[in-house]
PDB file of C-alpha atoms in Angstrom:
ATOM      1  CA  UNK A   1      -4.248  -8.174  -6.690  1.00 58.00           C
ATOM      2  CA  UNK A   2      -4.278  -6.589  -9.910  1.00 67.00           C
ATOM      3  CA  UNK A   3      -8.753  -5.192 -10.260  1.00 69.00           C
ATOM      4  CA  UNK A   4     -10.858  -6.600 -12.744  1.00 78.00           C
ATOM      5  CA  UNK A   5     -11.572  -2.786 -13.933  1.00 78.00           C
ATOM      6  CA  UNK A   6      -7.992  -2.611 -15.532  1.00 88.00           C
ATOM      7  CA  UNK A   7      -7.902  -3.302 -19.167  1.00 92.00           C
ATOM      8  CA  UNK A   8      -5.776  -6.143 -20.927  1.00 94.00           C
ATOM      9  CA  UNK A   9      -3.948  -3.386 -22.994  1.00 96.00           C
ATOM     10  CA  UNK A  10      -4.057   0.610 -23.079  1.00 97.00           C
ATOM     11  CA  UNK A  11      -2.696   2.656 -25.825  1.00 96.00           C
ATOM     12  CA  UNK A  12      -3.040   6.266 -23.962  1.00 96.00           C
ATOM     13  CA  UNK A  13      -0.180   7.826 -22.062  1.00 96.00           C
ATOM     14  CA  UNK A  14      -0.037  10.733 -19.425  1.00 94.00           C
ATOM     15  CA  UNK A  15       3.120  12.954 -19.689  1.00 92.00           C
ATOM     16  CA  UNK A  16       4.203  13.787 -16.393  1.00 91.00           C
ATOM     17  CA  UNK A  17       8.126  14.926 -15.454  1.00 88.00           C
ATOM     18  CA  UNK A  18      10.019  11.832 -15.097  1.00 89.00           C
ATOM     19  CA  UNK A  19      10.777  12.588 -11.405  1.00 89.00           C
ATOM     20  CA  UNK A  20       7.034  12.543 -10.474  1.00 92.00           C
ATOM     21  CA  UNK A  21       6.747   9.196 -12.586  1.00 94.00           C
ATOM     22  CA  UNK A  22       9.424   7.559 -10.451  1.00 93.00           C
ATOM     23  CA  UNK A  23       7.746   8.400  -7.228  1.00 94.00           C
ATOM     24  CA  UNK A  24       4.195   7.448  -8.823  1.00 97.00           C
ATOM     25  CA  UNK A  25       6.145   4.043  -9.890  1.00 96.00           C
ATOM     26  CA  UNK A  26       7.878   3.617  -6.503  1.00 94.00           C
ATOM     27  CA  UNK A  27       5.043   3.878  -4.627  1.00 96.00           C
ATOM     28  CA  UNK A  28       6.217   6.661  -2.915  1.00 95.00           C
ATOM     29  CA  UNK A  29       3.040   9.067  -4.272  1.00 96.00           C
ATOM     30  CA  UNK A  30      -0.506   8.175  -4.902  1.00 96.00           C
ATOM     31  CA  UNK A  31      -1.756  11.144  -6.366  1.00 97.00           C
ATOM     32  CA  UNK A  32      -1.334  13.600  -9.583  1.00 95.00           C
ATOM     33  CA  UNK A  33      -2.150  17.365  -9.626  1.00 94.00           C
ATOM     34  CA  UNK A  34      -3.889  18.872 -13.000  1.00 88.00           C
ATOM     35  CA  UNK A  35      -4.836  22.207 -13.614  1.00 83.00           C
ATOM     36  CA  UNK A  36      -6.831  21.303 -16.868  1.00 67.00           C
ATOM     37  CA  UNK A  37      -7.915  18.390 -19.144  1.00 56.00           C
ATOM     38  CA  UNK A  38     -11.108  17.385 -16.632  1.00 55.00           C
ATOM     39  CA  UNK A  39     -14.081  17.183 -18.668  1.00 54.00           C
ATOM     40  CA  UNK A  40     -17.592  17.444 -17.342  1.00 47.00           C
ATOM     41  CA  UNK A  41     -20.146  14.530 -17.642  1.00 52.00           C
ATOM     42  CA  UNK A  42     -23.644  14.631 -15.730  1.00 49.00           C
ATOM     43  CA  UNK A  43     -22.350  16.951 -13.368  1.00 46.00           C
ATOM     44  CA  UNK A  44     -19.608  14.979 -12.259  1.00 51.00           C
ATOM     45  CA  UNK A  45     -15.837  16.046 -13.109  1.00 56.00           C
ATOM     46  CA  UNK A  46     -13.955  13.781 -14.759  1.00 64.00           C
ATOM     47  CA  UNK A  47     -10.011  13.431 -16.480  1.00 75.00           C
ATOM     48  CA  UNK A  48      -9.937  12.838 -19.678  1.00 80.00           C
ATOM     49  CA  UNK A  49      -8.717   9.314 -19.551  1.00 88.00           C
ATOM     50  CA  UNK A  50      -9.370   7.108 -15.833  1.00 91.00           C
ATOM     51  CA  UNK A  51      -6.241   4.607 -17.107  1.00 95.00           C
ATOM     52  CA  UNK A  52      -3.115   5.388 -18.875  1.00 97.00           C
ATOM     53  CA  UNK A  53       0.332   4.556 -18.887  1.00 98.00           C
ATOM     54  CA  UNK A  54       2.768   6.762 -17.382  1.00 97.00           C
ATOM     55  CA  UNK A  55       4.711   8.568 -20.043  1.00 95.00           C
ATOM     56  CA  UNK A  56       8.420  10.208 -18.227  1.00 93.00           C
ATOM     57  CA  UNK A  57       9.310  13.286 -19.481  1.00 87.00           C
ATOM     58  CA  UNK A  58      12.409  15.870 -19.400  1.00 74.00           C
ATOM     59  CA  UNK A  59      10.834  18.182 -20.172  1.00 60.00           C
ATOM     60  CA  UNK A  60      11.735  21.954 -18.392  1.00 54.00           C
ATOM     61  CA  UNK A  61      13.373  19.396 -16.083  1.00 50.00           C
ATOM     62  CA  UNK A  62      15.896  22.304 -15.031  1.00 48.00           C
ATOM     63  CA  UNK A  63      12.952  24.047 -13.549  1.00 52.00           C
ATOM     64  CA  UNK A  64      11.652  20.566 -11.606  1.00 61.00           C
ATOM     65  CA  UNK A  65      10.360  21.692  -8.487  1.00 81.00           C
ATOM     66  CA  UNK A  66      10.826  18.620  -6.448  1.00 82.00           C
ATOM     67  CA  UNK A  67      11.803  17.748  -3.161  1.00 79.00           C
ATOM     68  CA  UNK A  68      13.462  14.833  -4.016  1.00 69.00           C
ATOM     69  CA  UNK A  69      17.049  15.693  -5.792  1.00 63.00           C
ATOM     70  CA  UNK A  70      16.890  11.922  -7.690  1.00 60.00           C
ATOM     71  CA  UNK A  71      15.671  12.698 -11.264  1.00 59.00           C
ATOM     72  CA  UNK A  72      16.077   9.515 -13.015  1.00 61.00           C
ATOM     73  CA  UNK A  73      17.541   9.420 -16.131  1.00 61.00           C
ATOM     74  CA  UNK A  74      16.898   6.698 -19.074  1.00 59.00           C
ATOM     75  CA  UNK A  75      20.302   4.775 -19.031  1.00 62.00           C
ATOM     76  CA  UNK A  76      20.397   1.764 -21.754  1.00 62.00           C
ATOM     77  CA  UNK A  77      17.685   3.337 -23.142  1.00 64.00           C
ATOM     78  CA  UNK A  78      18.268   3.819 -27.669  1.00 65.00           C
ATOM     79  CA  UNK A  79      17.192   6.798 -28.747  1.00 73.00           C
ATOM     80  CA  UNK A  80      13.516   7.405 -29.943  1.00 83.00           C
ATOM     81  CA  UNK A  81      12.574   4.449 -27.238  1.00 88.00           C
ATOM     82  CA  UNK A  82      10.570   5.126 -23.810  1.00 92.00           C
ATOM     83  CA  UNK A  83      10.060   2.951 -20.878  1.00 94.00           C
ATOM     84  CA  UNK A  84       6.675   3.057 -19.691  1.00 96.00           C
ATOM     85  CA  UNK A  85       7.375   2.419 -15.881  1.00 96.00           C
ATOM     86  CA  UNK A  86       3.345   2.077 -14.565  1.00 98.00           C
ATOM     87  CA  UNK A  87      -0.131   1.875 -15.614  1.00 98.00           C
ATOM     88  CA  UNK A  88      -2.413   4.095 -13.524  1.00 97.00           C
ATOM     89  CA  UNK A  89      -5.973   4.066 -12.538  1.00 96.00           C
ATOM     90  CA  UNK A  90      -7.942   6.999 -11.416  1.00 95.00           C
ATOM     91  CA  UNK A  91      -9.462   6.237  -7.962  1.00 95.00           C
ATOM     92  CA  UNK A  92     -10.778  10.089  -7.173  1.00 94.00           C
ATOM     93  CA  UNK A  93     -10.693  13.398  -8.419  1.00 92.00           C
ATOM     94  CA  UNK A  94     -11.141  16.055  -6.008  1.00 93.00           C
ATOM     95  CA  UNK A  95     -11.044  20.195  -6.622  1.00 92.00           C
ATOM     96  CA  UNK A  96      -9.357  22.220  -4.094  1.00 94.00           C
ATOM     97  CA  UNK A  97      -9.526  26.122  -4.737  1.00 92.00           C
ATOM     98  CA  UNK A  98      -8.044  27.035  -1.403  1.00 94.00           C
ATOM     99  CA  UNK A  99      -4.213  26.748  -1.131  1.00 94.00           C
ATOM    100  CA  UNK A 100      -3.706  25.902   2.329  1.00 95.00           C
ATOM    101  CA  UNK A 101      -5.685  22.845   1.885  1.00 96.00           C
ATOM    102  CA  UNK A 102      -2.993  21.224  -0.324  1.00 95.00           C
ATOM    103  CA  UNK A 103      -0.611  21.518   2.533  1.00 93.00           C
ATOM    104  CA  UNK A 104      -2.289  18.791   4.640  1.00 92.00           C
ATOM    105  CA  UNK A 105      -1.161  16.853   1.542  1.00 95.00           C
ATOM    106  CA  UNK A 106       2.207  17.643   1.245  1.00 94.00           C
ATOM    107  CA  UNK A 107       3.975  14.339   2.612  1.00 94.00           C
ATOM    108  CA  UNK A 108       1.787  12.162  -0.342  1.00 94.00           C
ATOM    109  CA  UNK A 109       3.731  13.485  -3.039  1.00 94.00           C
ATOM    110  CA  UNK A 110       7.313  14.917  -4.427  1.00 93.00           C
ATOM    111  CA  UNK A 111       6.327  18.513  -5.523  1.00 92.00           C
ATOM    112  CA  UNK A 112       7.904  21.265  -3.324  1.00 91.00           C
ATOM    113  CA  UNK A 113       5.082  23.596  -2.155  1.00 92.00           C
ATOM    114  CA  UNK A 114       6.588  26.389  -4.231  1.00 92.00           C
ATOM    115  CA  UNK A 115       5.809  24.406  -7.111  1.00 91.00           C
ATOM    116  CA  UNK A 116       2.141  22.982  -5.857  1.00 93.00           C
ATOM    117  CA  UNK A 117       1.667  27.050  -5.421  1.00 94.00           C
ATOM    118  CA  UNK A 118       2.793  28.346  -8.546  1.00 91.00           C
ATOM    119  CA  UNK A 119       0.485  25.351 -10.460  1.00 90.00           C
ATOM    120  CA  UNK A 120      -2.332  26.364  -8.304  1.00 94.00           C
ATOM    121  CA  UNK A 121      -2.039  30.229  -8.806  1.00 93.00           C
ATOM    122  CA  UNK A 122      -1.514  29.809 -12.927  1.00 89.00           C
ATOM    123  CA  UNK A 123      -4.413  31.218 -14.407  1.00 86.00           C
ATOM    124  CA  UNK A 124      -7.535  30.585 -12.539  1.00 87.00           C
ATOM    125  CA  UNK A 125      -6.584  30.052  -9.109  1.00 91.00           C
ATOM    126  CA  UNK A 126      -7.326  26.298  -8.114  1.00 91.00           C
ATOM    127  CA  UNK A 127      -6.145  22.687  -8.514  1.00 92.00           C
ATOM    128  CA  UNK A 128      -7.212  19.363  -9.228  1.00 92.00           C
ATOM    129  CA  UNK A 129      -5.828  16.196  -7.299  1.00 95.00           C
ATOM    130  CA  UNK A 130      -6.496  12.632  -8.646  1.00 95.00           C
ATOM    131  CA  UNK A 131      -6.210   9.875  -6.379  1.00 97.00           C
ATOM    132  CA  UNK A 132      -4.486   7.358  -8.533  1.00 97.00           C
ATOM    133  CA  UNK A 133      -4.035   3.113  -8.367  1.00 97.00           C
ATOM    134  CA  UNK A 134      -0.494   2.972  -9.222  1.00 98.00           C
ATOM    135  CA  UNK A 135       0.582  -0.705 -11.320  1.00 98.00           C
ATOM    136  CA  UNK A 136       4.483  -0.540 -11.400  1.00 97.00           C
ATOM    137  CA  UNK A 137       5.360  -2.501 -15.010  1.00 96.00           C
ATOM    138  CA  UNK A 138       8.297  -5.030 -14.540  1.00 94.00           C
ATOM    139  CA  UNK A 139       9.442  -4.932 -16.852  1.00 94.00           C
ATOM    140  CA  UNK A 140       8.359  -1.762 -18.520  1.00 95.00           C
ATOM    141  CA  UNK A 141       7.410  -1.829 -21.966  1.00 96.00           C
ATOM    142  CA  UNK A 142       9.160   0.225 -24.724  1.00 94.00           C
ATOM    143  CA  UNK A 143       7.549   1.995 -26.808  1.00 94.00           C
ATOM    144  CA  UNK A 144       9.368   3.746 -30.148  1.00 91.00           C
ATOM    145  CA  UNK A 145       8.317   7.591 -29.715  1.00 90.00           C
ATOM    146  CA  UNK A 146       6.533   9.339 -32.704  1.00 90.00           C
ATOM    147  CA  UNK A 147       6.787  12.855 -33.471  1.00 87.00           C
ATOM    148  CA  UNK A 148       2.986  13.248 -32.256  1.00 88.00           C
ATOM    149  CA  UNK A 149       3.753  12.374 -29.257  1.00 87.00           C
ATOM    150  CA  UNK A 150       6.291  15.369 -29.014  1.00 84.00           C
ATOM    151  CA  UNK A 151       5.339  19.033 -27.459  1.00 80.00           C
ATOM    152  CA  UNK A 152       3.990  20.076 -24.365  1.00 78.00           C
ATOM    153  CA  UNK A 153       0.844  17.681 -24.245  1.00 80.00           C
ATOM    154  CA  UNK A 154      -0.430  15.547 -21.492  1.00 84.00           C
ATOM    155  CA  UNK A 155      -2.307  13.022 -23.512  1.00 88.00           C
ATOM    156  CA  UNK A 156      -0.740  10.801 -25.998  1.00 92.00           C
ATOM    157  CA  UNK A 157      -1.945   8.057 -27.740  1.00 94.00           C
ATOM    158  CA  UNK A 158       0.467   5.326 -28.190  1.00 95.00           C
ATOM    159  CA  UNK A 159       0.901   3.926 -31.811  1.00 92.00           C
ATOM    160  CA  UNK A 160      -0.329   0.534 -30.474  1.00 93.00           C
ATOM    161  CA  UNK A 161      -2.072  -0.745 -27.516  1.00 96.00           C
ATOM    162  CA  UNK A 162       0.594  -1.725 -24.559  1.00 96.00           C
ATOM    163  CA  UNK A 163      -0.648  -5.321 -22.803  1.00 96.00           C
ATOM    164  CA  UNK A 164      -1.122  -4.638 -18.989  1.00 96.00           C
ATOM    165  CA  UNK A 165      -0.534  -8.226 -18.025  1.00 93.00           C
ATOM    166  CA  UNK A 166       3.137  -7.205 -16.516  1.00 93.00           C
ATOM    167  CA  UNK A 167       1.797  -5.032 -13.501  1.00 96.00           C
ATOM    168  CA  UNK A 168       1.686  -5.059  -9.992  1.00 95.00           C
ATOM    169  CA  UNK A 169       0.288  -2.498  -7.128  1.00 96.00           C
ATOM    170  CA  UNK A 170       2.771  -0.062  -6.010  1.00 97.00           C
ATOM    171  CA  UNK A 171       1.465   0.026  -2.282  1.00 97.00           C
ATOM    172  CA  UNK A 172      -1.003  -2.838  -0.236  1.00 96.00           C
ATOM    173  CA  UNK A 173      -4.772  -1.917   0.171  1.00 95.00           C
ATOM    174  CA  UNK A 174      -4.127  -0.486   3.394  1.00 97.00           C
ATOM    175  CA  UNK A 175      -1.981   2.459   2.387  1.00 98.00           C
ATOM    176  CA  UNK A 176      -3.721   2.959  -0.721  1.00 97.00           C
ATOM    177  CA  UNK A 177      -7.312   3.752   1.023  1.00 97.00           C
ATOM    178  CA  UNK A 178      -5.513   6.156   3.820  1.00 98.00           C
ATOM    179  CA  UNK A 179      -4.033   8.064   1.095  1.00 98.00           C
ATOM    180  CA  UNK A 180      -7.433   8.137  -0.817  1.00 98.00           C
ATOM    181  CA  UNK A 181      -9.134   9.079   2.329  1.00 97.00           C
ATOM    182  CA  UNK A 182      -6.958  11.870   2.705  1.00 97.00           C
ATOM    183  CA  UNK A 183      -7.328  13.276  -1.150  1.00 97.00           C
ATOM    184  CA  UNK A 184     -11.382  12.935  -0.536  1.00 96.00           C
ATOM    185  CA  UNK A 185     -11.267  14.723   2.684  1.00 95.00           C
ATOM    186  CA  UNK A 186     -10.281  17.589   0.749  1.00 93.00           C
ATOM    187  CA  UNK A 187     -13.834  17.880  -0.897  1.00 86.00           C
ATOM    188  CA  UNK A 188     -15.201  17.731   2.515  1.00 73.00           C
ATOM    189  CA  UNK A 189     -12.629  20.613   3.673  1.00 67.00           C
ATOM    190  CA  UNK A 190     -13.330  22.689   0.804  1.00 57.00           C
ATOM    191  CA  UNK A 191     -17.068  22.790   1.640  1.00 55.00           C
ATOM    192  CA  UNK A 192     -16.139  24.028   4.941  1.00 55.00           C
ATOM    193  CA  UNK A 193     -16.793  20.818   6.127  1.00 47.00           C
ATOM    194  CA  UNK A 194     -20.328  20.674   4.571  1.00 44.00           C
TER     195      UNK A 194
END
């Protein structure tokens, strides 16, 4: 059952590496890690967008840090054209600024823990983890890429709004909460259990 909160089009686009984007669109992961673009708003922390369409990327994709070898690859595909494979909705965003915390995550996503390490060490030591609603597209829209779209950016706006009426969930209720539960319980652990 597709929520009333998602939109009847969006026209904004997270750029994640196109690996991570499978798994999000396979239901296989449920969460995204950020290290920036979380704004503040009345004391609560918030991204920058709470639903977007999942923009692939190759992006550095020799240096993927992934556990799962399958990097998918845009076959049929013309050039300048993207498949958008999901729409996402942000369920919970949760900062965790002690490392081994993210380990009692490690089977909800596709990152190798060298790579969750390395993204929580740059800079400022910390991470953030969204709990994401993942809508797998079938079939995907294409969308022609512009050049401002291009560069190392995780926001894009898309040149027009994409119609969400083409979605379904990724994973039942069920799974989805005991995932979400998990990604909260981090707050809870970072407190010290406060």
């Amino acid at each position: 059952m597709i929520p009333e909160s998602i939109p009847s089009t969006c026209d904004i686009a997270f750029k994640e590496w196109a690996g991570v984007c499978d798994a999000l669109a396979d239901g296989r992961q449920s969460l995204i890690l950020r290290k920036g673009g979380i704004a503040e708003d009345a004391g609560e922390f918030r991204p920058e967008h709470s639903t977007f369409w999942l923009y692939p990327t190759h992006l550095h994709e020799s240096q993927q840090g992934l556990r799962d070898d399958h990097i998918p690859r845009a076959e049929g595909i013309p050039p300048g054209r993207l498949d958008l494979p999901a729409l996402t909705q942000v369920e919970c965003v949760v900062w965790v600024d002690r490392p081994e915390l993210l380990e009692g995550i490690a089977d909800l996503h596709v990152w190798t823990s060298e790579t969750v390490l390395k993204r929580f060490q740059y800079r400022n030591p910390g991470l953030w983890v969204l709990g994401v609603r993942v809508f797998r597209a079938d079939p995907p829209p294409r969308i022609l890429v512009t050049s401002e779209q291009n560069g190392c950016k995780s926001w894009v706006s898309l040149d027009e709004p994409v119609g969400t009426n083409n979605v379904f969930p990724t994973v039942d209720d069920e799974t989805l909460n005991d995932r979400l539960q998990r990604i909260r319980a981090l707050s809870a652990s970072d407190r010290g259990g406060q």
